[in-house]
Short mmCIF file of C-alpha atoms and ligand atoms in Angstrom, two decimals:
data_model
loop_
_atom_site.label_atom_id
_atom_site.label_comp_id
_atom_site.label_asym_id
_atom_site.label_seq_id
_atom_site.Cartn_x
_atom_site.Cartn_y
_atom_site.Cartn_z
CA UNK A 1 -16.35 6.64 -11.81
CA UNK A 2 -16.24 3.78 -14.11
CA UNK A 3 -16.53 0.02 -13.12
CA UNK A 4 -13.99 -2.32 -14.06
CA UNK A 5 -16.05 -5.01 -13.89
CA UNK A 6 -19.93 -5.08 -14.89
CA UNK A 7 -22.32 -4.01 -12.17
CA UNK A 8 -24.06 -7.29 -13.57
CA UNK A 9 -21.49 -9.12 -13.19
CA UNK A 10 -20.54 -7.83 -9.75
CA UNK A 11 -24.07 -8.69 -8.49
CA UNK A 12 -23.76 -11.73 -9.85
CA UNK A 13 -20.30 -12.48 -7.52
CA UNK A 14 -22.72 -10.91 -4.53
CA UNK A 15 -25.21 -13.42 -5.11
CA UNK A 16 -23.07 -16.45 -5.30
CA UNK A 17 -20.60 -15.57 -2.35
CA UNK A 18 -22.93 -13.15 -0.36
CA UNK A 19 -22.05 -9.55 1.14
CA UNK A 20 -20.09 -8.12 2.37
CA UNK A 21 -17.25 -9.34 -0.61
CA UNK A 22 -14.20 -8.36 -1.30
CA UNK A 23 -13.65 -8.78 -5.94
CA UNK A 24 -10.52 -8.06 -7.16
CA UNK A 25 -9.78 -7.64 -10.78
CA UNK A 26 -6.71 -9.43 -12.12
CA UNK A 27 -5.80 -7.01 -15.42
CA UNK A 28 -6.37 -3.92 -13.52
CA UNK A 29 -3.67 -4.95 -11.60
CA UNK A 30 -1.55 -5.82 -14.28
CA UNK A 31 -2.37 -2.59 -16.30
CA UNK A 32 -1.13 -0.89 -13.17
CA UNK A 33 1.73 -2.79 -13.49
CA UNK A 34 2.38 -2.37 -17.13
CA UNK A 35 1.91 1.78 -17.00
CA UNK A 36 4.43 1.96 -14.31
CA UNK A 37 6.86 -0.65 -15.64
CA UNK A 38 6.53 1.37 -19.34
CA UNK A 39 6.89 4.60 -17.13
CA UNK A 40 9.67 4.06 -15.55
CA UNK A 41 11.78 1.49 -18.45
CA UNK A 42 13.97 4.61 -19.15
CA UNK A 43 15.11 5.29 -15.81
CA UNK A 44 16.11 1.35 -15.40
CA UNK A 45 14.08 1.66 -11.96
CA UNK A 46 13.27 -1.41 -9.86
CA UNK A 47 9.53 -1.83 -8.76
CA UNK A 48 8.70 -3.32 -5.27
CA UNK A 49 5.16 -3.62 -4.61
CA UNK A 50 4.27 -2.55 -0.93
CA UNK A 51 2.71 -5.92 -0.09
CA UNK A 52 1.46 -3.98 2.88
CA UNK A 53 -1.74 -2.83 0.94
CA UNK A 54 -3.01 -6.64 0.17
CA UNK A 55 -1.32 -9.66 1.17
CA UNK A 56 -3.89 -12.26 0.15
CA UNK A 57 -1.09 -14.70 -1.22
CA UNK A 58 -3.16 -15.13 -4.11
CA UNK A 59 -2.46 -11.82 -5.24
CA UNK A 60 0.74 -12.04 -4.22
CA UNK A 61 1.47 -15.18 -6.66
CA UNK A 62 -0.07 -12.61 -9.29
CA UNK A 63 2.20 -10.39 -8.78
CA UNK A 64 5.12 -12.20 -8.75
CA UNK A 65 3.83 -13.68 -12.18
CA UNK A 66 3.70 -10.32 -13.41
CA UNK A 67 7.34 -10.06 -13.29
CA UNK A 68 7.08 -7.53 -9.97
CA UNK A 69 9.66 -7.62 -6.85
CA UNK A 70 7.81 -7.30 -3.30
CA UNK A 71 8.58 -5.02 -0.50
CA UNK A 72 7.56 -5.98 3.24
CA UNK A 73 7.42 -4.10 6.06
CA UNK A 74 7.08 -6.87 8.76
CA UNK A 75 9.22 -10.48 9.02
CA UNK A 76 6.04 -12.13 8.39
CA UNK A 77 5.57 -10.20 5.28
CA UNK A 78 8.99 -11.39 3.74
CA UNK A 79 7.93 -15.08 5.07
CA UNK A 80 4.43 -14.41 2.79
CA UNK A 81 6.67 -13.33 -0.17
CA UNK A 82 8.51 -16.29 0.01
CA UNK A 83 5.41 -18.51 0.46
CA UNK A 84 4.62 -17.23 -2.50
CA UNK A 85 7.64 -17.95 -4.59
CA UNK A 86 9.30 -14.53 -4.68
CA UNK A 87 13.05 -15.70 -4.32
CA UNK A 88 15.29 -12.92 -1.91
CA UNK A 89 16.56 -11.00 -4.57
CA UNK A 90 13.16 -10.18 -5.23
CA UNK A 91 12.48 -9.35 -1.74
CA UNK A 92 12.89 -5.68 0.25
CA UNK A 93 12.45 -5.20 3.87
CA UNK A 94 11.91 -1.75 5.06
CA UNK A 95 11.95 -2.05 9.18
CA UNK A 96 10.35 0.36 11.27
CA UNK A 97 10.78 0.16 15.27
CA UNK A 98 11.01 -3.35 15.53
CA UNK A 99 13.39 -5.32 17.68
CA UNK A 100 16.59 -6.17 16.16
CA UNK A 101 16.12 -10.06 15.84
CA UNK A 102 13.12 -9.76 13.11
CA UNK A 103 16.03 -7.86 10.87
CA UNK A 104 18.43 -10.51 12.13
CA UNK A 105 15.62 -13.07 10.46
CA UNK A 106 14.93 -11.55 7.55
CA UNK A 107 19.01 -11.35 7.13
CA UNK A 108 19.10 -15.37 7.40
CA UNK A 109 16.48 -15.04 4.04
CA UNK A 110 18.91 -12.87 2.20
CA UNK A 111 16.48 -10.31 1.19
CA UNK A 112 17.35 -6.73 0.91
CA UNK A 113 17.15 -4.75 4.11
CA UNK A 114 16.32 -1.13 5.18
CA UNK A 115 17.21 -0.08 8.65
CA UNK A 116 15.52 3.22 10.24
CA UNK A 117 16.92 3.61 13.78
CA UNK A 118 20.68 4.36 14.70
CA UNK A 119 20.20 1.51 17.40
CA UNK A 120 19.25 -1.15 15.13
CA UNK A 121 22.34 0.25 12.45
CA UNK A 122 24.60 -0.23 15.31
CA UNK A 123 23.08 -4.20 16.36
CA UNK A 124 23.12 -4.92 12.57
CA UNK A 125 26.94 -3.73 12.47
CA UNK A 126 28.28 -5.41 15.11
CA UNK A 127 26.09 -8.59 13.93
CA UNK A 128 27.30 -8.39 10.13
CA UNK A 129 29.73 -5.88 9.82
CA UNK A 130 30.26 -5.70 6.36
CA UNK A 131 29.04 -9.33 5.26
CA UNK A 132 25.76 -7.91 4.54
CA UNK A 133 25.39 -4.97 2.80
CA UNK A 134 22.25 -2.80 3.62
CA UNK A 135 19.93 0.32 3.16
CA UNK A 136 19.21 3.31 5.42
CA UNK A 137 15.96 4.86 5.72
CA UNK A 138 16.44 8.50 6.32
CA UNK A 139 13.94 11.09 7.56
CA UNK A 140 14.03 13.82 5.16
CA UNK A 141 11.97 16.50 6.86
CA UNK A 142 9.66 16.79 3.73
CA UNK A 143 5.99 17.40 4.20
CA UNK A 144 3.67 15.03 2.12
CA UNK A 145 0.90 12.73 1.70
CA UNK A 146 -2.60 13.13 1.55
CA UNK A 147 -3.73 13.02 5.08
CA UNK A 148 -1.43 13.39 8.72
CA UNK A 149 -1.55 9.97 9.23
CA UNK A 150 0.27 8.87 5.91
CA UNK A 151 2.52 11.39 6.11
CA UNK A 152 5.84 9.65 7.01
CA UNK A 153 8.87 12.33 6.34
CA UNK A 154 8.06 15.49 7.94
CA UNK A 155 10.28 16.55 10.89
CA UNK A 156 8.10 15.33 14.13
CA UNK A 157 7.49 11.39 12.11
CA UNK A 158 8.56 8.26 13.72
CA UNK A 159 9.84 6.78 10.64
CA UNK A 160 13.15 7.01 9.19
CA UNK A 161 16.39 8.13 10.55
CA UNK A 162 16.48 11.83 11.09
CA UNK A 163 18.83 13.55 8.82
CA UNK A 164 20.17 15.74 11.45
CA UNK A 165 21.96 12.25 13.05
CA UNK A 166 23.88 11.80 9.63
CA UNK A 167 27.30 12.35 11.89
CA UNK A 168 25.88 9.97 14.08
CA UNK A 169 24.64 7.47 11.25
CA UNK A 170 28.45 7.17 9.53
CA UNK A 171 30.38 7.06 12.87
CA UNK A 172 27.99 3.76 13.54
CA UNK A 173 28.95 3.13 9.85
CA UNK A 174 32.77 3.29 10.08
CA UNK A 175 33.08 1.88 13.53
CA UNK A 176 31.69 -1.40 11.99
CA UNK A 177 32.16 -1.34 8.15
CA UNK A 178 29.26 -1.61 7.29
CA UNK A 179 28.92 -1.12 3.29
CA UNK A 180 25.78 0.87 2.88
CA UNK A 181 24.41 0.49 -0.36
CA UNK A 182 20.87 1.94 -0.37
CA UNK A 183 19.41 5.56 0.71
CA UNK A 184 15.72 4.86 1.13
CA UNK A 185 13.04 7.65 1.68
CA UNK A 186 9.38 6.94 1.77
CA UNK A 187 8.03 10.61 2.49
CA UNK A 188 4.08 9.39 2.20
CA UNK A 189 0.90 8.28 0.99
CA UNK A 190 -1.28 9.47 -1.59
CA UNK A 191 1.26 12.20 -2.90
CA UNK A 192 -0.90 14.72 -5.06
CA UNK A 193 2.53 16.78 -6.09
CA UNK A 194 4.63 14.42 -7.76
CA UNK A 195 7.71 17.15 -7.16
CA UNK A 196 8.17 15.82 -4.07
CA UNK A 197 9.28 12.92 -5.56
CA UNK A 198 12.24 15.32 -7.36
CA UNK A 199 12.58 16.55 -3.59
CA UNK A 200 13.05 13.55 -2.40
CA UNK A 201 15.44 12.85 -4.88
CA UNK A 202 18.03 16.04 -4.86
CA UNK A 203 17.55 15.36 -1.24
CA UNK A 204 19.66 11.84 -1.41
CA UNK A 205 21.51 13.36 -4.09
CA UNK A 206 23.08 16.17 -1.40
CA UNK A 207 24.07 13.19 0.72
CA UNK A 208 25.12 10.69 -2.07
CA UNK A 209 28.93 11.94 -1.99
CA UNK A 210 29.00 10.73 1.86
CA UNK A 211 27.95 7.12 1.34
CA UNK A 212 30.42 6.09 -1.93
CA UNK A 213 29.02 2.39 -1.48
CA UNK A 214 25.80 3.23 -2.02
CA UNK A 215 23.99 1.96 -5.82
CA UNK A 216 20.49 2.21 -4.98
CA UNK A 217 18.55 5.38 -4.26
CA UNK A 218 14.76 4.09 -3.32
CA UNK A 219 12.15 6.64 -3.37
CA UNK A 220 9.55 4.63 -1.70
CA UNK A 221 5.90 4.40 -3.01
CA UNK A 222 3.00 6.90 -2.37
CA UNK A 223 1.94 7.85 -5.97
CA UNK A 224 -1.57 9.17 -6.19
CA UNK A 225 -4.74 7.31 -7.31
CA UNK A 226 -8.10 8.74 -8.40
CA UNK A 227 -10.49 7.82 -5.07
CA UNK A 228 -12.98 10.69 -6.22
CA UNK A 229 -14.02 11.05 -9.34
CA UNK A 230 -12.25 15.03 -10.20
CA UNK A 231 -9.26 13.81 -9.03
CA UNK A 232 -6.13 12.31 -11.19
CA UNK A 233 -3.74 9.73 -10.51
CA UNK A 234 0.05 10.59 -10.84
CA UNK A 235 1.19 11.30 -13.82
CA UNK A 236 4.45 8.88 -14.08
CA UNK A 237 5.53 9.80 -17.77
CA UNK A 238 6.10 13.04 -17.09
CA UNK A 239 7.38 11.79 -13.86
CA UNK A 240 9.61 9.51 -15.02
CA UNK A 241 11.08 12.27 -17.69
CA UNK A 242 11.68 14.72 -14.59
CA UNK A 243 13.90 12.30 -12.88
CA UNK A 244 15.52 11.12 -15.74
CA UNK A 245 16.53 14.56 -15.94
CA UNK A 246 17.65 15.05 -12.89
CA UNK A 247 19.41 12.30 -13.23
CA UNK A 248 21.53 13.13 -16.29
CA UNK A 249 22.32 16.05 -14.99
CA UNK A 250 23.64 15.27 -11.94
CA UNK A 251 27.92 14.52 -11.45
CA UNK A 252 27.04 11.49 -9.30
CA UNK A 253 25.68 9.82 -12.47
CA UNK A 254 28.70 9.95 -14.27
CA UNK A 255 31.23 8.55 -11.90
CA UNK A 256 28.97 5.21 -10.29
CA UNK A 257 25.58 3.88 -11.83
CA UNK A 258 22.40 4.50 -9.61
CA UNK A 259 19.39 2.77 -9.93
CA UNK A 260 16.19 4.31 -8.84
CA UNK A 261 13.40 1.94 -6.69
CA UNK A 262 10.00 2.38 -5.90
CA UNK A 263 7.69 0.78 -3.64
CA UNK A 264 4.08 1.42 -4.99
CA UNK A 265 0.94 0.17 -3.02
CA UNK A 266 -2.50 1.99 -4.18
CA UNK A 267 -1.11 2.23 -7.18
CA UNK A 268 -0.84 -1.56 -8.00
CA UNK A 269 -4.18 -2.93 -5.86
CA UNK A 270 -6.19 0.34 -4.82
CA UNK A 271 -7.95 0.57 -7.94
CA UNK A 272 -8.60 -3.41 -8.60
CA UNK A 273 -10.60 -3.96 -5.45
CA UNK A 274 -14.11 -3.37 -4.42
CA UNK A 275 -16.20 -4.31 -1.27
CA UNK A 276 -19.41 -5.07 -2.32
CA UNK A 277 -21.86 -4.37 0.66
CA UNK A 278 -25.54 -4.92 0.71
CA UNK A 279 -28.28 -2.10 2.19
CA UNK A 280 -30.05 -3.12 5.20
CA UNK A 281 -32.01 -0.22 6.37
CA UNK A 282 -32.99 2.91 4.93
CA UNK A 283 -33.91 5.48 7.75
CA UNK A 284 -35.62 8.89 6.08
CA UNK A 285 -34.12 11.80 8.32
CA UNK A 286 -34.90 15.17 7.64
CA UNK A 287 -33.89 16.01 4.01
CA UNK A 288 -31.39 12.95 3.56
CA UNK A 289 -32.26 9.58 3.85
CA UNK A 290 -29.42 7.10 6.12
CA UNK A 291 -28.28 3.59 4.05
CA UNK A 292 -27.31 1.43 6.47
CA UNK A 293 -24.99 -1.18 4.78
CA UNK A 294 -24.24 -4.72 6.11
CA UNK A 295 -20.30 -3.36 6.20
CA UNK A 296 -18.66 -1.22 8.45
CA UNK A 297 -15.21 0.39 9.89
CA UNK A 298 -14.51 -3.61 10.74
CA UNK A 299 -13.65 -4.15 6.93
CA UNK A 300 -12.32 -0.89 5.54
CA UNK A 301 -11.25 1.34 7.90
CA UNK A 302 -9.86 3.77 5.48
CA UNK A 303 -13.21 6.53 5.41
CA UNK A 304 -12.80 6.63 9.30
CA UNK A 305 -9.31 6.82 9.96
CA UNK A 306 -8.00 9.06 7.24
CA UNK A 307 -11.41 10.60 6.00
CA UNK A 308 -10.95 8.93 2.55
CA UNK A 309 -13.34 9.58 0.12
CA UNK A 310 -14.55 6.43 -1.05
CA UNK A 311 -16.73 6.43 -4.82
CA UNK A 312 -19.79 4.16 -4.40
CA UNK A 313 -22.05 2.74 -7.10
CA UNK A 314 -25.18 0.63 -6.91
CA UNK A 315 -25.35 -2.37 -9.01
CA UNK A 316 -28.96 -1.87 -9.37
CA UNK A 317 -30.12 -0.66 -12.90
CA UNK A 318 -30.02 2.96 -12.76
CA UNK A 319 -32.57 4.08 -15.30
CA UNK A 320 -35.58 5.94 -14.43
CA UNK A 321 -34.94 6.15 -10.89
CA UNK A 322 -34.78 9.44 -9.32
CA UNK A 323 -31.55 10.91 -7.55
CA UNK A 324 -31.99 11.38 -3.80
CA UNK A 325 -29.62 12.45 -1.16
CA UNK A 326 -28.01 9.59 0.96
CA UNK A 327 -25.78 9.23 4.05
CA UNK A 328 -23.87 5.59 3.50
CA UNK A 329 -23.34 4.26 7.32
CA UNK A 330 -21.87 0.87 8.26
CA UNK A 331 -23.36 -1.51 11.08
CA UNK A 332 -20.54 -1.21 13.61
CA UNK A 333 -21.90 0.27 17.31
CA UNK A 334 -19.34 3.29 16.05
CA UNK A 335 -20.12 6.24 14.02
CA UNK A 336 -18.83 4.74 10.46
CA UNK A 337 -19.73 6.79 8.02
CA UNK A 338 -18.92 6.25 4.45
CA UNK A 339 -20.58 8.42 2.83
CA UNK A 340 -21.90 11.53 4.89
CA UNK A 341 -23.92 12.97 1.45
CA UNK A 342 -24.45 11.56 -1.91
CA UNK A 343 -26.73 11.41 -4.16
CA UNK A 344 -28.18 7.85 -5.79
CA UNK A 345 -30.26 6.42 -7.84
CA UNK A 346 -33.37 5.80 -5.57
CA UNK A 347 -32.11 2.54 -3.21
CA UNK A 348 -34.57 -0.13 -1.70
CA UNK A 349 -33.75 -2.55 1.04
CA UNK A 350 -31.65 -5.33 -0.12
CA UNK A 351 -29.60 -3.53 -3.19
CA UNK A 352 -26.10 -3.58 -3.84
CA UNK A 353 -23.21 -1.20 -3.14
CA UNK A 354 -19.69 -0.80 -4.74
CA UNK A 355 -17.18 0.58 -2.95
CA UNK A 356 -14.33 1.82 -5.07
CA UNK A 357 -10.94 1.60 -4.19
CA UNK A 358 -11.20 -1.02 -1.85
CA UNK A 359 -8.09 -3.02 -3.12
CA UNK A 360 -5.26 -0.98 -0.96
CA UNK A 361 -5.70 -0.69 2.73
CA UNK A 362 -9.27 -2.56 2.95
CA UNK A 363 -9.35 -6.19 3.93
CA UNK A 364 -5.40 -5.65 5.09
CA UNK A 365 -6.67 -3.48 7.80
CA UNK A 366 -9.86 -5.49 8.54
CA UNK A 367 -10.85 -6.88 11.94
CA UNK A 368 -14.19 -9.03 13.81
CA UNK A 369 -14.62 -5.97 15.62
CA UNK A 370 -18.41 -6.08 17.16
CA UNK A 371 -17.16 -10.15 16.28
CA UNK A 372 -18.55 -9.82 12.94
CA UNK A 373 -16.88 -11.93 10.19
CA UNK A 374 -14.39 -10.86 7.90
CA UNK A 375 -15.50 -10.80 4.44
CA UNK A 376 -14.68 -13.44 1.37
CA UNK A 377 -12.22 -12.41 -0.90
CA UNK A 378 -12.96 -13.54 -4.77
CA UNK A 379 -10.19 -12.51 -7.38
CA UNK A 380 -11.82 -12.25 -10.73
CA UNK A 381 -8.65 -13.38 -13.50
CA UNK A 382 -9.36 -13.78 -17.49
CA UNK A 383 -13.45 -13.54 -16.61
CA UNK A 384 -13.06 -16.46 -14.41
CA UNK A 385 -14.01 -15.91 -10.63
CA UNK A 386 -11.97 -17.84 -7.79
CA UNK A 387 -12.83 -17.77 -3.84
CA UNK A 388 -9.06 -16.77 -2.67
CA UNK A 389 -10.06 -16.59 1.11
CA UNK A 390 -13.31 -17.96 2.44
CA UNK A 391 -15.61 -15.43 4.49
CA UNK A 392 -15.21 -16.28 8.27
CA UNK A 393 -17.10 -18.56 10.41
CA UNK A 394 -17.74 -18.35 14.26
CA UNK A 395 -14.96 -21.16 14.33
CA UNK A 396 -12.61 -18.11 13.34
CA UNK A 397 -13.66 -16.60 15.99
CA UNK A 398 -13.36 -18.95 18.76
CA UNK A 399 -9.68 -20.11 17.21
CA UNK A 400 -6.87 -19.95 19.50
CA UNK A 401 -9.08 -18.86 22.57
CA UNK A 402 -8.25 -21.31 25.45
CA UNK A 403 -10.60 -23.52 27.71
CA UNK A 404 -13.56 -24.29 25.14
N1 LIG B 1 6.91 2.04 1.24
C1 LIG B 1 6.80 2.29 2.55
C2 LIG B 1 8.03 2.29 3.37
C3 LIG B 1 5.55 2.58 3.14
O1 LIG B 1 5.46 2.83 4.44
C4 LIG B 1 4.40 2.56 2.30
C5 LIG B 1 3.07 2.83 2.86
O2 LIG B 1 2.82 2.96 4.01
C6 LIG B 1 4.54 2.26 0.94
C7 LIG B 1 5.81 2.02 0.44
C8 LIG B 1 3.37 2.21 0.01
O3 LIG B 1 2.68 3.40 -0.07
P1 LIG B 1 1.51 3.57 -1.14
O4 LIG B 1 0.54 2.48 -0.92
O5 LIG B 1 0.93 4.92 -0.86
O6 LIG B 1 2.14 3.49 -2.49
#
């Protein structure tokens, strides 16, 4: 898998900040941005980027210079966004089991709003009635995303309100007047079949002719990106032709306009990012030899929690150096295992790791488990490298603990 950025270069950013390090890569964002915007420019869709996956505000002010809107899935999200400079139209909250006064904030901002529980509909009617108009997110009982844990729409998930309470859903609607003018679906992460996407679709199309305020059918995000090197990230072209299509074709179409939004994390940041991670032990062990890297579960969680293949590359020169078999393992007093078998270029103490992919999902989730640091975040923009959060310090640590 190729590097965006020079392993030199790379090592160089290692050496000046120190391991572990987050890099992210400014124009691999913004290609992501550009072959989805291009994509999608026939289907007049709206592009939210799941904030969720990276929030560094940093990044954030990228994106918004990009041209991108932002959705949040949290209050303090949609307070990020605006610290940021993303103004409310801009702004999409998707809620998800929270207590009624965070949507009550986020309503004072003016940003668009999702609801997914028939409790919070109801609050939010008798609170607005029809001053605000809103979204539903529905549970559409479809199957998909790459591992059980990112799979949000099947029939047992929390999220989304089940599409079996629709009677339910436009009594609450009626009683109030509420005008509902988005369906929202978000059916998972890491989406290998982009059909389900057309799923999803005739899915909100069957219920369109029930809701005749609504103008906005929102798809969610969850398109595929390469994390091993045989696979292939969604193909939105041919995506973008299929629901055009389907779109066309469809009687809705010709008696209101619909636009189409998407929320895409990986897609935007997985693929920019990289936690560089330095080898501290090597322990020979029968036929494979254990790495022990000065990273762990503690900064990306992703291997361990959804068995996520992760592509790693040392930034030492390759050449002439045989291949041998290692297991990549982090420092945490858990069994963190990045890499259970792959084979390197020969590694010595002290050499540098890649790890690919790192941009979605990787310092968001991080934590001081075993009260290690969290690692510096550098974003690299027009070959010029900037320190966007500072590694911690035991002062992080001790912050907002009382009685020192
Ligand atoms: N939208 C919603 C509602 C989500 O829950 C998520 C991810 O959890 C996303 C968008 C982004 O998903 P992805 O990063 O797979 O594109």
């Amino acid at each position: 898998m190729e590097l965006t950025l020079s392993s030199s270069y790379l090592a160089s950013l290692a050496n000046q900040f120190g391991t572990p390090l987050y890099v992210y890569h400014a124009e691999t964002i913004a290609q992501q941005f550009k072959k989805i915007t291009s994509a999608f420019a026939p289907l007049n869709a709206r592009i939210f980027y799941a904030c969720k996956a990276l929030t560094n505000i940093h990044v954030l002010q990228y994106m918004r210079e990009l041209g991108c809107n932002i959705d949040c899935s949290s209050g303090n999200e949609v307070m990020l966004a605006i610290h940021a400079g993303f103004t409310a139209d801009k702004i999409l909250y998707t809620s998800n089991g929270i207590h009624f006064e965070e949507i009550a904030a986020v309503a004072d901002t003016g940003a668009f709003i999702n609801i997914d529980s028939l409790s919070n509909l109801e609050k939010f009617g008798q609170r607005f009635g029809k001053q605000y108009p809103v979204g539903v997110r529905l549970r559409p009982n479809i199957m998909a995303g790459g591992h059980a844990k990112i799979a949000t729409g099947h029939d047992k998930s929390k999220f989304g309100i089940p599409v079996e309470q629709l009677d339910t859903l436009k009594e609450i609607v009626l009683r109030y007047n509420i005008e509902i003018k988005t369906l929202h679906i978000h059916t998972g992460s890491d989406i290998s079949d982009a059909k389900v996407f057309l799923k999803g679709l005739d899915f909100l199309f069957e219920l369109l002719h029930q809701f005749p305020d609504v103008k906005v059918l929102d798809l969610g995000g969850g398109f595929k990106v390469p994390y091993h090197p045989n696979e292939k990230e969604t193909d939105l072209v041919a995506l973008s032709k299929a629901l055009q299509e389907a779109l066309t074709q469809h009687p809705a179409t010709r008696e209101r306009s619909l636009q189409l939004w998407f929320e895409p994390g990986k897609f935007l940041v997985s693929s920019c990012g990289y936690l560089i991670s330095k080898v501290n032990v090597l322990k020979p062990q029968g036929g494979i030899t254990i790495a022990g890297i000065d990273t762990g579960l503690n900064h990306l969680i992703r291997p361990m929690m959804y068995e996520a293949y992760h592509h790693i590359t040392p930034l030492a020169a390759a050449e002439g150096k045989t291949l041998k078999k290692y297991m990549i393992t982090g420092n945490i007093c858990e069994t963190d295992t990045f890499a259970e078998e792959m084979m390197l270029p020969e590694l010595k103490e002290g050499d540098l790791l890649a790890i690919h992919n790192a941009g979605a999902y990787g310092y968001e989730m991080s934590s001081s488990y075993n009260a290690r640091f969290r690692p510096a975040e550098v974003l690299v923009q027009n070959d010029q490298a900037r320190l966007i959060r500072r590694r911690e310090t035991m002062e992080d640590l001790l912050r907002n603990q009382s009685g020192l």
